[in-house]
Amino acid sequence: MNLSDVSNIWHVPLVMRDQGVHKAICEQLQITPPHALDIERWEERALRWDSLQDTVTIAVIGKYTGLTDSYLSVMKSLQHAAIAANRKLKITWVEASDLEEPMKETSLQKYQTAWKAVEDCDGILVPGGFGGRGTEGKAACCKYARETKKPFFGICLGMQVACIEFARNVLGMEGANSTEIDPATPHPVVVFMPEGSTTHMGGTMRLGSRRTFLQEAQCLSALLYQKMEYIDERHRHRYEVNPEMIHLFEEKGFKFVGKDETGRRMEIIELKGHPFYVACQFHPEYKSRPGKPSALFLGLILAASKQLHHYMSGYESEA
């Protein structure tokens, strides 16, 4: 078998097919396939990826951008969504710490370069993470996306930071924070889950597939998922949005459109009046597949490429 360089990884199965690898494997294992190999849709996708011309640029505001494999599942999910939206994907990696005010003193050039990348992108993604480093930069980016109406998608910590930023700058809660970052915060917007352990790290996370019940049939998330009642997505977290504060957020249009079965654990937020400001506690990238992109990743790409209105309503695409 000869595997030569190809233009994208999706061509690899096609090269193997052309050399009869699937037949050799079946013969070696003495297996008779029930039907002929059918990868026509896979082949169409591989060829389409090569021919895409229109680019969509997504800024990923991360804490581990020095090793982009840390966000491999996020990268792949963006690719799946981009090809479904017929867009060539460009990811701009932005170190969250570079967006923070102290960076002005340390390296003004880094600070300006980071913010230029945020300003020039078509959409912003704030992925998950742990600990306090870079969270102020993520919060500043959430504020920028909210105020400029740039398409925004937050995942796990990204959702928590979006809530912290909104509490500080819209609800007037000075010093609002997560108890993970500031245990003495006067406004604990994000708190440790009551069933967790504060002393044992191993085996104490909320993991695996959990059901999220959609609160509004016509919210963006329900329409993107094409579901009316609930969705199942995978989780990986120890902290959650403080359920005692939910009514304060929702009074200002910061809607929690997805909740768990108890109605007290927040799963999806949407900001009313914003073209696409969505965040979720779960990790939708874990279930994204080629040909079946994650609904919320697709929403970000469609919004960033000005196709969301056409996709959602069937009317003319936004100018």
XYZ file of C-alpha atoms in Angstrom:
319
model
C 0.000 0.000 0.000
C 1.320 3.405 -0.987
C 0.020 6.460 0.884
C 1.206 9.619 -0.804
C 0.648 13.185 0.374
C -2.887 14.452 -0.242
C -4.501 17.896 -0.137
C -6.653 17.081 2.910
C -7.005 14.154 5.280
C -10.397 13.166 3.887
C -8.656 11.961 0.729
C -6.813 9.204 2.636
C -9.729 6.699 2.616
C -10.159 7.398 -1.101
C -6.516 6.571 -1.795
C -6.891 3.379 0.219
C -10.066 2.480 -1.671
C -8.366 3.005 -5.027
C -5.629 0.566 -3.992
C -8.164 -2.051 -2.870
C -7.202 -1.929 0.801
C -10.768 -2.635 1.913
C -10.835 -5.815 -0.169
C -7.481 -6.958 1.222
C -8.676 -6.435 4.789
C -11.876 -8.414 4.168
C -9.895 -11.243 2.595
C -7.418 -11.336 5.477
C -10.237 -11.447 8.030
C -12.283 -13.818 5.865
C -15.222 -11.445 5.883
C -17.795 -11.126 3.128
C -19.109 -7.531 3.141
C -22.922 -7.303 3.017
C -22.812 -4.619 0.314
C -20.388 -2.767 -1.920
C -18.289 0.046 -0.460
C -20.231 3.304 -0.652
C -18.248 6.447 0.151
C -19.596 8.721 -2.549
C -20.694 11.382 -0.053
C -17.285 11.182 1.631
C -15.595 11.659 -1.745
C -17.837 14.629 -2.560
C -16.909 16.218 0.775
C -13.179 15.731 0.208
C -13.343 17.277 -3.250
C -15.540 20.151 -2.089
C -13.083 21.029 0.680
C -10.401 21.527 -1.987
C -12.578 23.808 -4.095
C -13.932 26.176 -1.428
C -13.068 29.825 -2.061
C -15.040 31.958 0.411
C -13.246 32.134 3.755
C -14.673 32.435 7.257
C -12.256 33.451 10.017
C -12.869 32.308 13.589
C -10.806 33.649 16.477
C -10.329 31.006 19.176
C -9.603 32.685 22.508
C -7.715 30.043 24.432
C -5.434 29.375 27.373
C -3.414 26.617 25.729
C -2.815 28.086 22.273
C 0.886 27.198 22.425
C -0.223 23.602 21.854
C -3.156 23.752 19.478
C -3.712 19.984 19.788
C -5.276 20.897 23.136
C -8.219 22.117 21.060
C -8.149 19.392 18.404
C -11.809 18.425 18.846
C -12.781 22.110 18.605
C -10.720 22.501 15.422
C -12.330 19.452 13.820
C -15.817 20.610 14.801
C -15.185 23.968 13.166
C -14.006 22.163 10.031
C -17.109 19.963 9.942
C -19.326 23.037 10.259
C -17.366 25.105 7.750
C -17.590 22.545 4.975
C -21.309 22.091 5.658
C -21.663 25.864 5.225
C -19.488 25.852 2.066
C -16.802 28.014 3.630
C -13.030 27.675 3.784
C -12.048 27.788 7.441
C -9.323 30.001 8.860
C -8.632 29.765 12.585
C -6.842 32.615 14.324
C -5.382 31.545 17.651
C -5.484 34.247 20.326
C -3.843 33.766 23.714
C -6.416 34.985 26.231
C -3.783 36.535 28.512
C -2.654 38.792 25.668
C -6.064 40.519 25.747
C -5.724 41.576 29.376
C -4.827 45.089 30.514
C -1.527 44.094 32.223
C -0.233 42.940 28.830
C -0.180 46.599 27.780
C 2.695 47.126 30.209
C 4.431 43.829 29.516
C 4.186 43.906 25.718
C 2.069 46.521 23.998
C 2.678 44.834 20.642
C 1.269 41.505 21.860
C -1.760 43.289 23.297
C -2.447 45.202 20.087
C -1.871 42.147 17.878
C -4.286 40.059 19.950
C -7.043 42.653 19.834
C -6.482 43.239 16.108
C -7.099 39.516 15.538
C -10.345 39.712 17.518
C -11.493 42.794 15.630
C -10.658 41.337 12.203
C -12.297 37.926 12.636
C -15.799 36.981 11.515
C -16.715 35.120 14.691
C -15.369 34.399 18.168
C -15.140 31.087 20.001
C -14.191 30.836 23.691
C -13.553 27.161 24.513
C -13.314 25.334 27.825
C -10.494 25.305 30.334
C -9.651 25.277 34.017
C -8.217 27.804 36.444
C -7.975 31.582 36.536
C -5.222 32.301 34.021
C -6.556 34.129 30.980
C -10.139 34.410 32.223
C -10.036 38.215 32.338
C -8.985 38.224 28.689
C -11.829 35.880 27.851
C -14.231 38.133 29.740
C -12.993 41.180 27.830
C -13.570 39.302 24.586
C -17.110 38.365 25.673
C -17.793 42.031 26.366
C -16.456 43.012 22.941
C -18.600 40.401 21.162
C -21.692 41.389 23.141
C -21.336 45.113 22.489
C -20.293 44.908 18.826
C -22.774 42.105 18.029
C -20.040 39.933 16.574
C -21.034 36.232 16.444
C -19.929 34.532 19.645
C -19.924 30.969 20.921
C -18.728 29.912 24.381
C -18.159 26.377 25.620
C -18.057 25.284 29.279
C -15.706 27.880 30.857
C -16.602 30.088 27.882
C -20.231 30.082 29.029
C -19.252 30.732 32.637
C -17.049 33.689 31.683
C -19.848 35.127 29.516
C -22.102 35.056 32.580
C -19.431 36.716 34.739
C -18.911 39.500 32.202
C -22.642 40.149 31.895
C -23.035 40.253 35.677
C -20.252 42.804 36.018
C -21.064 45.119 33.156
C -24.850 44.852 32.746
C -26.137 43.795 36.154
C -23.689 46.066 37.972
C -22.203 43.331 40.157
C -18.728 44.688 40.795
C -16.264 41.915 41.528
C -18.555 39.182 40.191
C -16.615 36.009 39.543
C -16.449 32.245 39.787
C -15.612 30.736 43.170
C -13.060 28.623 41.296
C -11.124 31.812 40.535
C -12.043 34.017 43.498
C -13.471 32.105 46.485
C -14.184 35.420 48.258
C -16.101 37.072 45.396
C -19.038 39.185 46.647
C -21.125 37.973 43.708
C -20.576 34.232 43.091
C -21.987 33.937 39.584
C -20.367 30.521 39.084
C -20.257 28.058 41.979
C -19.018 24.578 42.773
C -21.595 21.894 42.079
C -23.141 20.723 45.357
C -22.621 17.025 44.618
C -18.895 17.504 43.916
C -15.907 17.160 46.218
C -13.678 20.117 47.066
C -10.911 17.868 48.389
C -10.709 15.046 45.821
C -10.052 15.920 42.176
C -10.243 12.451 40.660
C -13.660 11.089 39.707
C -15.586 14.129 40.935
C -16.524 15.785 37.653
C -19.955 15.801 36.032
C -19.150 13.629 33.044
C -20.792 11.947 30.120
C -24.029 12.355 28.243
C -26.671 14.424 30.029
C -30.067 15.616 28.873
C -30.752 19.313 28.305
C -34.367 20.436 28.139
C -35.050 23.325 25.771
C -37.119 26.074 27.361
C -38.238 27.874 24.188
C -39.324 26.108 20.999
C -38.274 29.055 18.819
C -34.911 29.838 20.377
C -31.838 29.654 18.123
C -30.553 26.497 19.772
C -33.812 24.589 19.316
C -33.991 25.597 15.664
C -30.358 24.657 15.015
C -30.748 21.284 16.720
C -34.125 20.850 15.013
C -35.430 19.626 18.339
C -38.470 20.787 20.242
C -38.012 19.291 23.709
C -34.529 18.075 24.606
C -31.021 17.233 23.423
C -28.317 14.929 24.786
C -24.751 16.236 24.956
C -21.566 15.266 26.781
C -20.267 17.141 29.823
C -17.001 17.663 31.693
C -17.157 20.209 34.512
C -17.131 20.841 38.267
C -18.590 24.364 38.362
C -21.964 25.703 37.249
C -23.879 28.974 36.964
C -25.385 29.969 40.310
C -29.100 29.050 40.027
C -30.047 31.672 42.633
C -29.088 34.465 40.229
C -30.861 33.275 37.083
C -33.834 35.626 37.363
C -31.513 38.654 37.449
C -29.918 37.654 34.137
C -33.164 36.822 32.398
C -34.727 40.153 33.358
C -32.041 41.767 31.180
C -32.501 39.474 28.167
C -29.748 37.005 29.041
C -31.854 33.881 28.586
C -31.086 30.392 29.820
C -32.827 28.481 27.044
C -31.459 25.071 28.045
C -31.639 23.542 31.528
C -31.209 20.109 33.072
C -34.102 17.953 34.257
C -34.260 19.760 37.618
C -34.499 23.188 36.027
C -31.703 24.435 38.306
C -28.608 23.602 36.265
C -28.057 25.966 33.361
C -26.984 24.404 30.056
C -27.454 26.939 27.213
C -27.587 30.739 27.155
C -28.705 33.099 24.404
C -28.585 36.897 24.455
C -31.751 38.441 23.081
C -31.240 41.166 20.471
C -27.862 39.769 19.416
C -27.544 37.989 16.043
C -25.631 35.084 17.597
C -24.458 35.155 21.195
C -24.735 31.558 22.367
C -22.900 29.529 24.981
C -23.319 26.101 26.523
C -22.085 24.240 29.597
C -21.626 20.966 27.700
C -19.032 20.095 25.040
C -20.795 19.753 21.668
C -17.455 19.181 19.921
C -17.380 15.656 21.353
C -20.247 14.534 19.103
C -19.444 16.429 15.896
C -18.742 14.253 12.856
C -17.863 14.791 9.174
C -21.185 15.156 7.414
C -22.958 15.680 10.756
C -21.582 18.882 12.281
C -22.496 20.009 15.760
C -25.567 22.229 15.626
C -24.064 25.059 17.682
C -20.755 25.027 15.787
C -22.745 25.199 12.577
C -24.692 28.130 13.987
C -21.468 30.021 14.711
C -20.092 29.412 11.208
C -23.380 30.359 9.555
C -23.626 33.553 11.618
C -19.983 34.444 10.976
C -20.455 33.963 7.222
C -23.780 35.848 7.189
C -25.821 32.787 6.237
C -27.691 32.179 9.475
C -30.803 34.165 8.578
C -31.183 32.302 5.288
C -30.603 28.934 6.965
C -33.069 29.576 9.771
C -35.894 31.240 7.883
C -35.504 30.476 4.194
C -35.471 34.177 3.366
C -32.733 35.967 1.503
C -29.307 35.745 3.091
C -28.198 38.703 5.176
C -26.315 41.344 3.228
